Tab-separated table of C-alpha atoms and ligand atoms in Angstrom:
chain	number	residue	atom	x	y	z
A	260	UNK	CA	-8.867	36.030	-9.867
A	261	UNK	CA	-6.315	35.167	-12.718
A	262	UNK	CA	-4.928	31.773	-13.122
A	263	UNK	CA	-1.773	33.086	-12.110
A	264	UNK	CA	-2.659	34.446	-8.551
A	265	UNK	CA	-5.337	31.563	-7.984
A	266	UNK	CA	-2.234	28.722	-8.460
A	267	UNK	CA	0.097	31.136	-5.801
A	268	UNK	CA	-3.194	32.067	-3.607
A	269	UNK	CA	-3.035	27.811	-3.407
A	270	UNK	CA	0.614	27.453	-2.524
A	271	UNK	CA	0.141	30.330	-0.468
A	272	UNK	CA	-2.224	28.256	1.163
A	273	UNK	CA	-0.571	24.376	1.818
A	274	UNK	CA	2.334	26.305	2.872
A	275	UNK	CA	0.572	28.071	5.584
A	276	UNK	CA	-1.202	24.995	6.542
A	277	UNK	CA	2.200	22.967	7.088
A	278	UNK	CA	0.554	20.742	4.017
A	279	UNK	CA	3.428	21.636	1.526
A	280	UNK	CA	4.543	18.936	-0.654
A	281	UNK	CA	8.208	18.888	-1.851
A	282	UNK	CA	10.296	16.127	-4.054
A	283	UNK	CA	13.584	14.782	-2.259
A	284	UNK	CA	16.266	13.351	-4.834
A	285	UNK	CA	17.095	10.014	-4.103
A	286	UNK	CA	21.075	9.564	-5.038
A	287	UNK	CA	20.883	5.781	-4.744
A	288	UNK	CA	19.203	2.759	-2.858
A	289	UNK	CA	21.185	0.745	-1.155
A	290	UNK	CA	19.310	-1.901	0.473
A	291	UNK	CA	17.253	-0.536	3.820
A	292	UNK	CA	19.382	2.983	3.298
A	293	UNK	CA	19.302	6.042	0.815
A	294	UNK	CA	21.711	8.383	-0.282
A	295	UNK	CA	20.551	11.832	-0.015
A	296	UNK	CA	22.252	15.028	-0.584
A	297	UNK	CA	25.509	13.027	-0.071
A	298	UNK	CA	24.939	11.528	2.865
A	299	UNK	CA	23.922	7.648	3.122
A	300	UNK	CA	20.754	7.825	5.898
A	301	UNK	CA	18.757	4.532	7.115
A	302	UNK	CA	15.607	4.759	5.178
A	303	UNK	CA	12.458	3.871	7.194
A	304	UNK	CA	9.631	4.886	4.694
A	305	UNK	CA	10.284	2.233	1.783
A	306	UNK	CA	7.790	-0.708	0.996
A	307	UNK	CA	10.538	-2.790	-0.846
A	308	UNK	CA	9.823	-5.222	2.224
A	309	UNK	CA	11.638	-8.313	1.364
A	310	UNK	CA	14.423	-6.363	-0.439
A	311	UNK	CA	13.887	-7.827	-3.538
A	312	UNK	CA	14.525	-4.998	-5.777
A	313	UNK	CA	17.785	-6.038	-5.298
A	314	UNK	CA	17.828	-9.807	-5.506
A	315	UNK	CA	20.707	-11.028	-7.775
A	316	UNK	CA	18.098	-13.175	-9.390
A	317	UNK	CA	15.719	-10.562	-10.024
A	318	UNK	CA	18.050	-8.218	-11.345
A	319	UNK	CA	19.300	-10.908	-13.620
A	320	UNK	CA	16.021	-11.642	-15.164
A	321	UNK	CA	15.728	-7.807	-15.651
A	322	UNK	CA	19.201	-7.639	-17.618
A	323	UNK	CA	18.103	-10.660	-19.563
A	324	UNK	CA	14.327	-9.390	-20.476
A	325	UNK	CA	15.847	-5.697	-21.190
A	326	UNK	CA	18.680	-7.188	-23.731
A	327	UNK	CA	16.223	-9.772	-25.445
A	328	UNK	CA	12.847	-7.295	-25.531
A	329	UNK	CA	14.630	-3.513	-25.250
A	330	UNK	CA	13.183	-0.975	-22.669
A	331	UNK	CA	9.801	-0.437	-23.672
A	332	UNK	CA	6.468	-2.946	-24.730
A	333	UNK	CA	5.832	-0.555	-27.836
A	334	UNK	CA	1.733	-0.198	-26.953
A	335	UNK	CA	-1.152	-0.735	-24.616
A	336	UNK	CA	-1.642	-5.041	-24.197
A	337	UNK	CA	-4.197	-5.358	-26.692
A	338	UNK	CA	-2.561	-3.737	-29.351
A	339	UNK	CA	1.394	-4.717	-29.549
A	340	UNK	CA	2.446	-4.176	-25.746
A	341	UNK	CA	1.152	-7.710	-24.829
A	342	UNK	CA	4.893	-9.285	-24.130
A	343	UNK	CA	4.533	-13.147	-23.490
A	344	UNK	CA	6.669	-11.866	-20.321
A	345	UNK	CA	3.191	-11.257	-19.167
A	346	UNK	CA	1.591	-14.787	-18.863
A	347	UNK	CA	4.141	-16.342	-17.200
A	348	UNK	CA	3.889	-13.641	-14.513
A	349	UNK	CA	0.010	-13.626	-14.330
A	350	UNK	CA	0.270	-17.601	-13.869
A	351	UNK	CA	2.417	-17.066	-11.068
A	352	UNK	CA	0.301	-14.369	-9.438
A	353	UNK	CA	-2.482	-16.991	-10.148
A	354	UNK	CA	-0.791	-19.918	-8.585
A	355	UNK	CA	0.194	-17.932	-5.446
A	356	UNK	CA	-3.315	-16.499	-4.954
A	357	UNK	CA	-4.534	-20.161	-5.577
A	358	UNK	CA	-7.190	-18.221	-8.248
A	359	UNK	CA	-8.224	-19.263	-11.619
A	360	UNK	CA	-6.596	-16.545	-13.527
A	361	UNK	CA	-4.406	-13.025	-12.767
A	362	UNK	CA	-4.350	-9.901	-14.803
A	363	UNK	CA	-1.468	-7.302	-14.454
A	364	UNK	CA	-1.913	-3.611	-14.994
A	365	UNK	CA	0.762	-1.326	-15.157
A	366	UNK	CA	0.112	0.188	-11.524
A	367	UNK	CA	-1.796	-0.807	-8.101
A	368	UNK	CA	-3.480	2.357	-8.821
A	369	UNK	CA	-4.426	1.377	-12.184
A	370	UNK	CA	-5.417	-1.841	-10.987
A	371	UNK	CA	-7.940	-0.799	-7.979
A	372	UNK	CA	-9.276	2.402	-10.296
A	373	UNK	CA	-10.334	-0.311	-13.151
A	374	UNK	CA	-11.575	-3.408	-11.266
A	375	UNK	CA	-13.958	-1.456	-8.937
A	376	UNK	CA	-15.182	1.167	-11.986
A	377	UNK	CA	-16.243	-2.033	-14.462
A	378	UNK	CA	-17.334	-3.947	-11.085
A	379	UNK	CA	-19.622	-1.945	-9.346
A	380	UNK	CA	-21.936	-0.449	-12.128
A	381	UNK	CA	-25.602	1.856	-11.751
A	382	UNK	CA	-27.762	0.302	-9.313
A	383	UNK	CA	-25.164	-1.074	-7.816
A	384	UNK	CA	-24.038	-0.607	-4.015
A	385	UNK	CA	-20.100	-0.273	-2.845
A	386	UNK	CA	-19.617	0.091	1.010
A	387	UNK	CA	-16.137	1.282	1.847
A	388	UNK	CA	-13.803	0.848	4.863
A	389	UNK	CA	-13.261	4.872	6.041
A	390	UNK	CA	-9.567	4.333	5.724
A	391	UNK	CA	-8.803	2.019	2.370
A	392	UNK	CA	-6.133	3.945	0.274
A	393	UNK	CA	-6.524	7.158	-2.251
A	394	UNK	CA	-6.982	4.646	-4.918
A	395	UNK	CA	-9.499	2.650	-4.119
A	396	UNK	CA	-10.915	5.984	-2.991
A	397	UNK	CA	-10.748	7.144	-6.543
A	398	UNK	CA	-12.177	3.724	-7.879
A	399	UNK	CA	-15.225	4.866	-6.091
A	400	UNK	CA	-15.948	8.040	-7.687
A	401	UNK	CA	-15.321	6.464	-10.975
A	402	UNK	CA	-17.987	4.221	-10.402
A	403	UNK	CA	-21.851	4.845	-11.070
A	404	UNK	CA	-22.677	2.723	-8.508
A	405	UNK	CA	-23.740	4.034	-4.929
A	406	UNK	CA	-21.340	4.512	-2.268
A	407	UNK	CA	-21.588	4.247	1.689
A	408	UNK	CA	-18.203	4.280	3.699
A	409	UNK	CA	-18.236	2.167	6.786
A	410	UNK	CA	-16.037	3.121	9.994
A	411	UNK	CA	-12.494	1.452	10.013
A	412	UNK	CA	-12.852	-2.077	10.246
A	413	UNK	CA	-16.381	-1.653	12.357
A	414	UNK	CA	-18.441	-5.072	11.686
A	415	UNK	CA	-21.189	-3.395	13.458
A	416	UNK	CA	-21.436	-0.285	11.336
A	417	UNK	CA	-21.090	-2.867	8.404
A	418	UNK	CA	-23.948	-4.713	8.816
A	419	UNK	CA	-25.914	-2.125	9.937
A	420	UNK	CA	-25.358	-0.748	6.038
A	421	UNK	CA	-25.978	-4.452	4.652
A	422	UNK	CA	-29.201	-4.933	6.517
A	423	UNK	CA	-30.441	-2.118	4.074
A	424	UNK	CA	-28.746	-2.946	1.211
A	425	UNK	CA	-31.176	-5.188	-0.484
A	426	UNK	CA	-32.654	-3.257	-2.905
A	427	UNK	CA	-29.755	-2.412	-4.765
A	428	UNK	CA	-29.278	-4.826	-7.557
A	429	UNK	CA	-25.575	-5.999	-6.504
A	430	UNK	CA	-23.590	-4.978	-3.722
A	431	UNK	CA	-19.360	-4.865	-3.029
A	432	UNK	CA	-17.267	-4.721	0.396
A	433	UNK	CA	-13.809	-3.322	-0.426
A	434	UNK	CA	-11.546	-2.961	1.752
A	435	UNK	CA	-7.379	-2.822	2.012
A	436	UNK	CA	-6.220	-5.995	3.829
A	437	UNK	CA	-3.319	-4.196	5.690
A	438	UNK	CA	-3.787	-0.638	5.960
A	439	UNK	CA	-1.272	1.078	3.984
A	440	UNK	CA	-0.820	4.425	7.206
A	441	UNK	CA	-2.527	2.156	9.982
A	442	UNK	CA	-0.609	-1.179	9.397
A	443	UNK	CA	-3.076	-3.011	10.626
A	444	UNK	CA	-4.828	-6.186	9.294
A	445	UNK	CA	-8.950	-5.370	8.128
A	446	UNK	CA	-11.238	-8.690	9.759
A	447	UNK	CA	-11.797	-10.666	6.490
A	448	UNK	CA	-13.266	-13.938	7.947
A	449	UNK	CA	-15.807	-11.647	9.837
A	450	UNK	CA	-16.448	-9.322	6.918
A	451	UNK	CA	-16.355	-12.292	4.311
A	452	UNK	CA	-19.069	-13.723	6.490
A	453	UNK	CA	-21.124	-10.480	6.170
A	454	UNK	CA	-20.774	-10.765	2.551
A	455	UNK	CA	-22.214	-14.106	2.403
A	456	UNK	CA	-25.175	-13.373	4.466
A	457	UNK	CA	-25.994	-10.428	2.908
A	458	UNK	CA	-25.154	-11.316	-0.877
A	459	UNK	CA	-22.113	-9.126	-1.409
A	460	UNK	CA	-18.933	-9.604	-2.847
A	461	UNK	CA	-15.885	-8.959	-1.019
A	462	UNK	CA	-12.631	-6.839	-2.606
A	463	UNK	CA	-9.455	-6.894	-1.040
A	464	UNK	CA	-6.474	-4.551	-2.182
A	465	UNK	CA	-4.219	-6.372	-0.374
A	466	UNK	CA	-1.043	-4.252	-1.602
A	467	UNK	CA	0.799	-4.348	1.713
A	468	UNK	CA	0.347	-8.303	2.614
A	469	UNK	CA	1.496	-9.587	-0.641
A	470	UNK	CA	4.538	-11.284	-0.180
A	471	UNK	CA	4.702	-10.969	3.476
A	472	UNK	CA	1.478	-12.681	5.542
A	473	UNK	CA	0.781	-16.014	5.381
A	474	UNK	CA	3.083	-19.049	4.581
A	475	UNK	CA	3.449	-18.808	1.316
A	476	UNK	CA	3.483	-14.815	1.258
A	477	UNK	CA	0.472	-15.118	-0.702
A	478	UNK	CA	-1.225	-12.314	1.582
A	479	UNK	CA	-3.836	-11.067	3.811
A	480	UNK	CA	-6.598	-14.414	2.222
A	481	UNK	CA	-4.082	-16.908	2.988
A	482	UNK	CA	-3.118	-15.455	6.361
A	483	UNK	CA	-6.869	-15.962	7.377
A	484	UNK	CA	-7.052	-19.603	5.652
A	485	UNK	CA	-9.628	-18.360	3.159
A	486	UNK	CA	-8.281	-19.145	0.129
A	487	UNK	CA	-10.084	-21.740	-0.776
A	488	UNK	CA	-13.079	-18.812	-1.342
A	489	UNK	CA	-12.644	-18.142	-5.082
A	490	UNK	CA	-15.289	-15.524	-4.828
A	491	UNK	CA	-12.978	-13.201	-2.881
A	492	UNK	CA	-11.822	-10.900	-6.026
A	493	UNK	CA	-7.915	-9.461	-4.856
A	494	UNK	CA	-6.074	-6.769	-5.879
A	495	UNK	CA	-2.364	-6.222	-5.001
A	496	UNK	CA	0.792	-4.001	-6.569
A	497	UNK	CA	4.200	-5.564	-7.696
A	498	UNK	CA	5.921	-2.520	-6.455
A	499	UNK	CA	5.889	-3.112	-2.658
A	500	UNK	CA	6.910	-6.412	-1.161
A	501	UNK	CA	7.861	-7.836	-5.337
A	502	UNK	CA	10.139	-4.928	-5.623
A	503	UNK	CA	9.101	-3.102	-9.161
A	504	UNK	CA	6.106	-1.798	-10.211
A	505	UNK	CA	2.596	-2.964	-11.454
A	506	UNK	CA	-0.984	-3.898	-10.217
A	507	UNK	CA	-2.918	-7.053	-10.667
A	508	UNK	CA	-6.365	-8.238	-10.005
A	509	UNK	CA	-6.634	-12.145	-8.609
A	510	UNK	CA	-9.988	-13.670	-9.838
A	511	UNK	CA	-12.348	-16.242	-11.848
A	512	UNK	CA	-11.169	-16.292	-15.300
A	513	UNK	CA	-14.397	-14.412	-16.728
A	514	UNK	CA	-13.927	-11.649	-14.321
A	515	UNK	CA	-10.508	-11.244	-15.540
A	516	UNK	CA	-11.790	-11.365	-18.960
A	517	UNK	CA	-14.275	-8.937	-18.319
A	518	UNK	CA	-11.738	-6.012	-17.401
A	519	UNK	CA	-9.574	-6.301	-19.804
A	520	UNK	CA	-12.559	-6.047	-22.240
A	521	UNK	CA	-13.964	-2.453	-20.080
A	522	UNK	CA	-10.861	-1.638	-17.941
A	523	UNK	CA	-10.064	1.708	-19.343
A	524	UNK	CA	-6.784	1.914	-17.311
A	525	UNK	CA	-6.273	-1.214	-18.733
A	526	UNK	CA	-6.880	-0.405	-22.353
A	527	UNK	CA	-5.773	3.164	-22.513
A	528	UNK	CA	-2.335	2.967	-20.651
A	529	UNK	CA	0.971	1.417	-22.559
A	530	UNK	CA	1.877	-1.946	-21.237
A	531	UNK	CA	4.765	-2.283	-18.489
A	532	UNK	CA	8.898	-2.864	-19.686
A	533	UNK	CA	9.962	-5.924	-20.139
A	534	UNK	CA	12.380	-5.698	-17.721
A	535	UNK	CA	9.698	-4.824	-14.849
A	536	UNK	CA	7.589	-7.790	-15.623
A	537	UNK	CA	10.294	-10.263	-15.878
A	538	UNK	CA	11.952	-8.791	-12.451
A	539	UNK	CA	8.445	-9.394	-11.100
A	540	UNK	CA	8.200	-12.808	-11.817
A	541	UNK	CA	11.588	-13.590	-10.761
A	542	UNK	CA	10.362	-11.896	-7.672
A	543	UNK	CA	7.085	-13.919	-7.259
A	544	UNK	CA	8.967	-17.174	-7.716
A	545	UNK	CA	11.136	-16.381	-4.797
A	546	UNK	CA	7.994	-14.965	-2.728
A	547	UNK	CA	6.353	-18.492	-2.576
A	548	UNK	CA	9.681	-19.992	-0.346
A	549	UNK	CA	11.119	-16.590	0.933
A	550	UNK	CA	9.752	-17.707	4.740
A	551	UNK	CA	12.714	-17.209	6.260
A	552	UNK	CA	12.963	-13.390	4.920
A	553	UNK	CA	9.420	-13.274	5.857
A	554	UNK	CA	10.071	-13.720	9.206
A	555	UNK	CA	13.157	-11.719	9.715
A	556	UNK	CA	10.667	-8.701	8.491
A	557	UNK	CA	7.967	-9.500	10.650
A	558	UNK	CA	10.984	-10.056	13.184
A	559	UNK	CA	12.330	-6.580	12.530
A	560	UNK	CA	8.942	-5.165	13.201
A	561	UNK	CA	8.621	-6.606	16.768
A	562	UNK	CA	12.263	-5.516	17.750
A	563	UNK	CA	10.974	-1.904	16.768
A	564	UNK	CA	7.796	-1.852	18.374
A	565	UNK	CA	9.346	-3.481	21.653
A	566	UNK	CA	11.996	-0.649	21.937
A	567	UNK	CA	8.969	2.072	21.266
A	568	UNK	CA	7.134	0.874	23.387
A	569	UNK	CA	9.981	0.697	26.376
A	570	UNK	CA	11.213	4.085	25.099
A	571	UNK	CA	7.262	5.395	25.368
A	572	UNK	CA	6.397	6.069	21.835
A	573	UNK	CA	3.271	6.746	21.022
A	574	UNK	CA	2.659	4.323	17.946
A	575	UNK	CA	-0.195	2.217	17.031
A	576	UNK	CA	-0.136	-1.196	17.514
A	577	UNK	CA	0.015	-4.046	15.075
A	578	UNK	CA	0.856	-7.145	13.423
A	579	UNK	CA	2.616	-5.780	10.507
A	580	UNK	CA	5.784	-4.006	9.593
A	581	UNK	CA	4.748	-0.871	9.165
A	582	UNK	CA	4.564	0.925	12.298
A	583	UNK	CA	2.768	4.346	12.540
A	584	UNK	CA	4.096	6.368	14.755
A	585	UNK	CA	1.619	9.410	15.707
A	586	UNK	CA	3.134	12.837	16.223
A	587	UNK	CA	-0.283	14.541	15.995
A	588	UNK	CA	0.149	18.307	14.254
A	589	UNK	CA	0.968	18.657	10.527
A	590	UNK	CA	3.409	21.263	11.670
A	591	UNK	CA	5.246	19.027	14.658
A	592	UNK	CA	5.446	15.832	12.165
A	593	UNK	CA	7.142	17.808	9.789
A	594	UNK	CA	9.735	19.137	11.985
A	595	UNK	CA	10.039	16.250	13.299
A	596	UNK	CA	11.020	14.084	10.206
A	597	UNK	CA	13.320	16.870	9.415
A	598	UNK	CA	15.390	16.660	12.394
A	599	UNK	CA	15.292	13.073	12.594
A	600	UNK	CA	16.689	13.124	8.945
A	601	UNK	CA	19.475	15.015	10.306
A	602	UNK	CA	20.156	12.572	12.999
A	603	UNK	CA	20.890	9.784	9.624
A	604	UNK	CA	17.089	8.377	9.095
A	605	UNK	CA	14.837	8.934	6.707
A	606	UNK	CA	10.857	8.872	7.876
A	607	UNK	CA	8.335	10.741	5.623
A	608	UNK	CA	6.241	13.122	7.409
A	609	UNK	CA	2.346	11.687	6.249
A	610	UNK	CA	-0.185	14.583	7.181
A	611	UNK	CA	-3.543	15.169	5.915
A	612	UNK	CA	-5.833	14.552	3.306
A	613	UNK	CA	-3.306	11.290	3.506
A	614	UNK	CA	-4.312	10.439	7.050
A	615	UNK	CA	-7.077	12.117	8.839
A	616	UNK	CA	-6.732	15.987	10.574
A	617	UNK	CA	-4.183	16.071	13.966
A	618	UNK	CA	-3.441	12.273	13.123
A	619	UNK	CA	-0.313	13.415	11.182
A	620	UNK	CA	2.506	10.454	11.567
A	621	UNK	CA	5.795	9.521	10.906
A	622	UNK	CA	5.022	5.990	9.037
A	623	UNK	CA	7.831	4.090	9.830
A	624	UNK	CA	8.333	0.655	7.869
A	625	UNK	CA	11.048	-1.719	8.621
A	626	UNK	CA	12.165	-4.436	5.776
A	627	UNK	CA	14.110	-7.845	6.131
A	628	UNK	CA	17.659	-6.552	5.502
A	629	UNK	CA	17.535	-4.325	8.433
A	630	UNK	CA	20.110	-5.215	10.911
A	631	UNK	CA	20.024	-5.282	15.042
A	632	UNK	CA	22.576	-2.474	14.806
A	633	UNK	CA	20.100	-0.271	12.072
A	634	UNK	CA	17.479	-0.223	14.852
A	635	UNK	CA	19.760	0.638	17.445
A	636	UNK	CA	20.549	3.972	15.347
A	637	UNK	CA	17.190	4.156	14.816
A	638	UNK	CA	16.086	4.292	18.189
A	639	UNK	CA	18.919	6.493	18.928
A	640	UNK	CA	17.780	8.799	16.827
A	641	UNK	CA	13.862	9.232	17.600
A	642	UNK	CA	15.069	9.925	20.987
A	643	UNK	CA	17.051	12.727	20.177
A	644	UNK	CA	14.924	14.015	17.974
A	645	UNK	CA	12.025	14.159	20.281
A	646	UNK	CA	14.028	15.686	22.877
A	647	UNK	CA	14.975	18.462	20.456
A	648	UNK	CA	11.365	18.941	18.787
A	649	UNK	CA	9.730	18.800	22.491
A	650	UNK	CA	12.091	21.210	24.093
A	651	UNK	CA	10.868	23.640	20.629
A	652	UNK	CA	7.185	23.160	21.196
A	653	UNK	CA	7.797	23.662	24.901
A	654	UNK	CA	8.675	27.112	24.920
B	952	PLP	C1	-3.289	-0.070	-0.249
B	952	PLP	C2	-2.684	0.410	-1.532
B	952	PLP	N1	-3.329	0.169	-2.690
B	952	PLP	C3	-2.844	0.571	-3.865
B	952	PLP	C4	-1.647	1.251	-3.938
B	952	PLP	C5	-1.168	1.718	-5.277
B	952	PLP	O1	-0.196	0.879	-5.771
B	952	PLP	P1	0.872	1.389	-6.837
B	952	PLP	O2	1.888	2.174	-6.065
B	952	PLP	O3	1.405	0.145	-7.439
B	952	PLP	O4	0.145	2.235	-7.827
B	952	PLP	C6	-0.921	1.493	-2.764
B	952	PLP	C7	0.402	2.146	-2.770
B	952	PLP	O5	0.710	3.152	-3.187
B	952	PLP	C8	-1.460	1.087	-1.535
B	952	PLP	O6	-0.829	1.347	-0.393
C-alpha cells in the first residue's frame, strides 16, 4: 500500500472507531468560560485551577519580563537560553517543595520523559502504576531499564513485584500523585513505605496537586505530611494549577545536577520565554498563601459531585477537582460532549488509548472562579443532555 492510501486507510479507521481527533479554536479565555465559534460556553475541561493565568500580578510580571528580555530565550539553557528569570523560579519551586534544589524544563512532558530516562538506567527496575499519564508512559520506553506496571494504586500487586525485585541493581516506583482522568489521590505513605523496605526510590509526577493539596499548595507530599522525605524525587508542570507552561523536577541538588548534565529534553529543547517563567514565579509566590482559593476549588468540586450524585450521575468518586464522569462508549461520550456543548458547556470527550476501552468519560474539572450560579447551568445542562443522548441510544 502507498503512503497515500495507508495515511487515509488510518483516518478511515479512527473515524470508524468513534476515535477521531479534531482541533476546536479557542476565541478567548475568559476565566472558567471559552469563547467558541462566537458563543461564550462554561468551560469544564481546563486545568488553570486557581485561575492564575489571569492574576493581575502574574500578568504584570509577564508584561514586565517580555519588555525587559523580548519574547524568546535565544537557545537551549546551557548555551544562551539560561535567563536569570530561571533561578529565582527554581528557588521558589525549591522552597515550596521544601527540596534542596528545582530544575525547570520547558514542559511536564519534557520533564517526566528526561528524569525517568537518565534515572532508571540498564539493570535497572521501574514498576509503574497501570494508569500514570502518556508521559511518564513514554519516560518508560525511553529508558533501558526494565519495566513492570502494577494495577492502579494496588499495594498488594506492588509488593508482590518488590518481593522479586532484588536482583536488579536499582529499582524506581513512579507514580502520578492525582490521576490526571481518575482524579484520584495514588497512597504515597503506603507506597513510600514499600520503597523503603524494599530499597526503591519513589517518583511522583504530581502535575495535578501542585498548587492545590496541602496547606501550602505544595502538592500531593505535603498533603500526606511527607515532606520532610528528601528522597522522594517530584515532578510537576507550571501549566496546570501555576497557569503557563513548563515542567520541573524537585530533588537533592546532585540529582538535579545530574539531568541537566544527560537530560536530552533538557539539553536539546530551546529554553522557555521570559515572559512564561516570570508569570510562573509570580504564580508560585501567590501559590504558597492562595488557601483561601484553594479551598473555594476544592469547594467547587464538592458542590458538583453533591448535585451528581443527587441527580444520579455515574462519576467516580474523589477528593479532587477533577471529576470523571463515565459515559462508557467512545461513540456515546462523543455525542454526548457535543450536545452538552450546545446546551453552553464545554467537556472534552476523553476515549481510548487516553483512558482504557468502554471507560470513555467526560472529564469534568471545576476551578476556583466558578460561581454557585456556573454549576447550576452546569447541572442544567448534563440533564438535558442525557435526556436527549438516552432517548437516541434508546431507540
Ligand atoms: C500527570 C501529568 N503529567 C504530565 C503532564 C504533562 O505536562 P505538560 O502539559 O506541562 O507537558 C500532564 C498534563 O498534560 C499530566 O496530566
Amino acid at each position: 500500500m502507498d503512503h497515500h492510501s495507508w495515511i487515509k486507510d488510518e483516518i478511515g479507521r479512527l473515524r470508524q472507531n468513534n476515535l477521531w481527533r479534531s482541533l476546536r479554536s479557542v476565541e478567548s479565555l475568559p476565566l472558567g468560560r471559552a469563547k467558541i465559534d462566537g458563543r461564550e460556553i462554561i468551560l469544564l475541561g481546563s486545568n488553570n485551577y486557581l485561575g492564575l493565568s489571569a492574576h493581575p500580578q502574574v500578568i504584570e510580571a509577564a508584561k514586565n519580563a517580555l519588555v525587559g528580555f523580548g519574547t524568546g530565550s535565544s537557545g537551549s539553557r546551557l548555551t544562551t537560553g539560561n535567563l536569570n528569570l530561571y533561578a529565582e523560579l527554581e528557588e521558589k519551586i525549591a522552597k515550596l517543595k521544601q527540596t534542596e534544589a528545582a530544575i525547570v524544563f520547558s514542559s511536564g512532558y519534557l520533564a517526566n520523559i528526561g528524569v525517568i530516562s537518565v534515572l532508571a538506567v540498564e539493570g535497572d527496575l521501574i514498576l509503574s502504576d497501570q494508569l500514570n499519564h502518556a508521559s511518564i508512559i513514554d519516560g518508560c520506553r525511553l529508558s533501558k531499564a526494565e519495566k513492570l506496571i502494577y494495577l492502579h494504586s494496588d499495594l498488594t500487586h506492588l509488593e508482590h513485584l518488590l518481593k522479586d525485585a532484588g536482583r536488579y541493581q536499582r529499582r524506581w516506583i513512579i507514580t502520578d500523585g492525582v490521576f490526571s482522568m481518575d482524579g484520584d489521590i495514588a497512597p504515597l505513605p503506603a507506597i513510600y513505605d514499600l520503597a523503603c523496605r524494599y530499597g526503591a526510590r519513589l517518583i511522583v509526577d504530581d502535575a495535578h496537586g501542585f498548587g492545590v493539596l496541602g496547606r501550602k499548595g505544595s502538592g500531593t507530599v505535603e498533603y500526606f505530611g511527607l515532606s520532610k522525605n528528601r528522597d522522594i524525587i517530584q515532578i510537576g508542570t507550571l501549566s496546570k494549577a501555576v497557569g503557563g507552561l513548563g515542567g520541573y523536577v524537585a530533588a537533592s541538588k546532585n540529582l538535579i545536577d545530574l539531568l541537566i548534565n544527560q537530560a536530552r529534553s533538557f539539553i536539546f529543547s530551546t529554553g522557555l520565554p521570559p515572559a512564561t517563567l516570570a508569570a510562573a514565579a509570580a504564580a508560585v509566590d501567590i501559590i504558597h498563601s492562595c488557601v483561601e482559593t484553594r479551598q473555594k476549588l476544592l469547594g467547587n468540586a464538592r458542590k458538583l459531585k453533591n448535585e451528581l450524585h443527587q441527580h444520579k450521575f455515574d462519576f467516580l468518586v474523589n477528593e479532587t477537582q477533577i471529576i470523571p464522569l463515565i459515559i462508557g462508549s467512545a461513540k456515546r461520550t462523543l455525542h454526548f460532549s457535543e450536545v452538552l456543548f450546545e446546551h453552553g458547556v464545554y467537556a472534552p470527550a476523553i476515549r481510548p488509548p487516553t483512558v482504557p476501552e468502554g471507560t470513555s468519560r467526560l472529564r469534568i474539572s471545576v476551578i476556583a472562579t466558578h460561581t454557585d450560579d456556573d454549576i447550576r447551568k452546569v447541572i442544567q445542562a448534563l440533564i438535558e443532555s442525557r435526556t436527549s443522548v438516552d432517548k437516541i441510544y434508546q431507540l
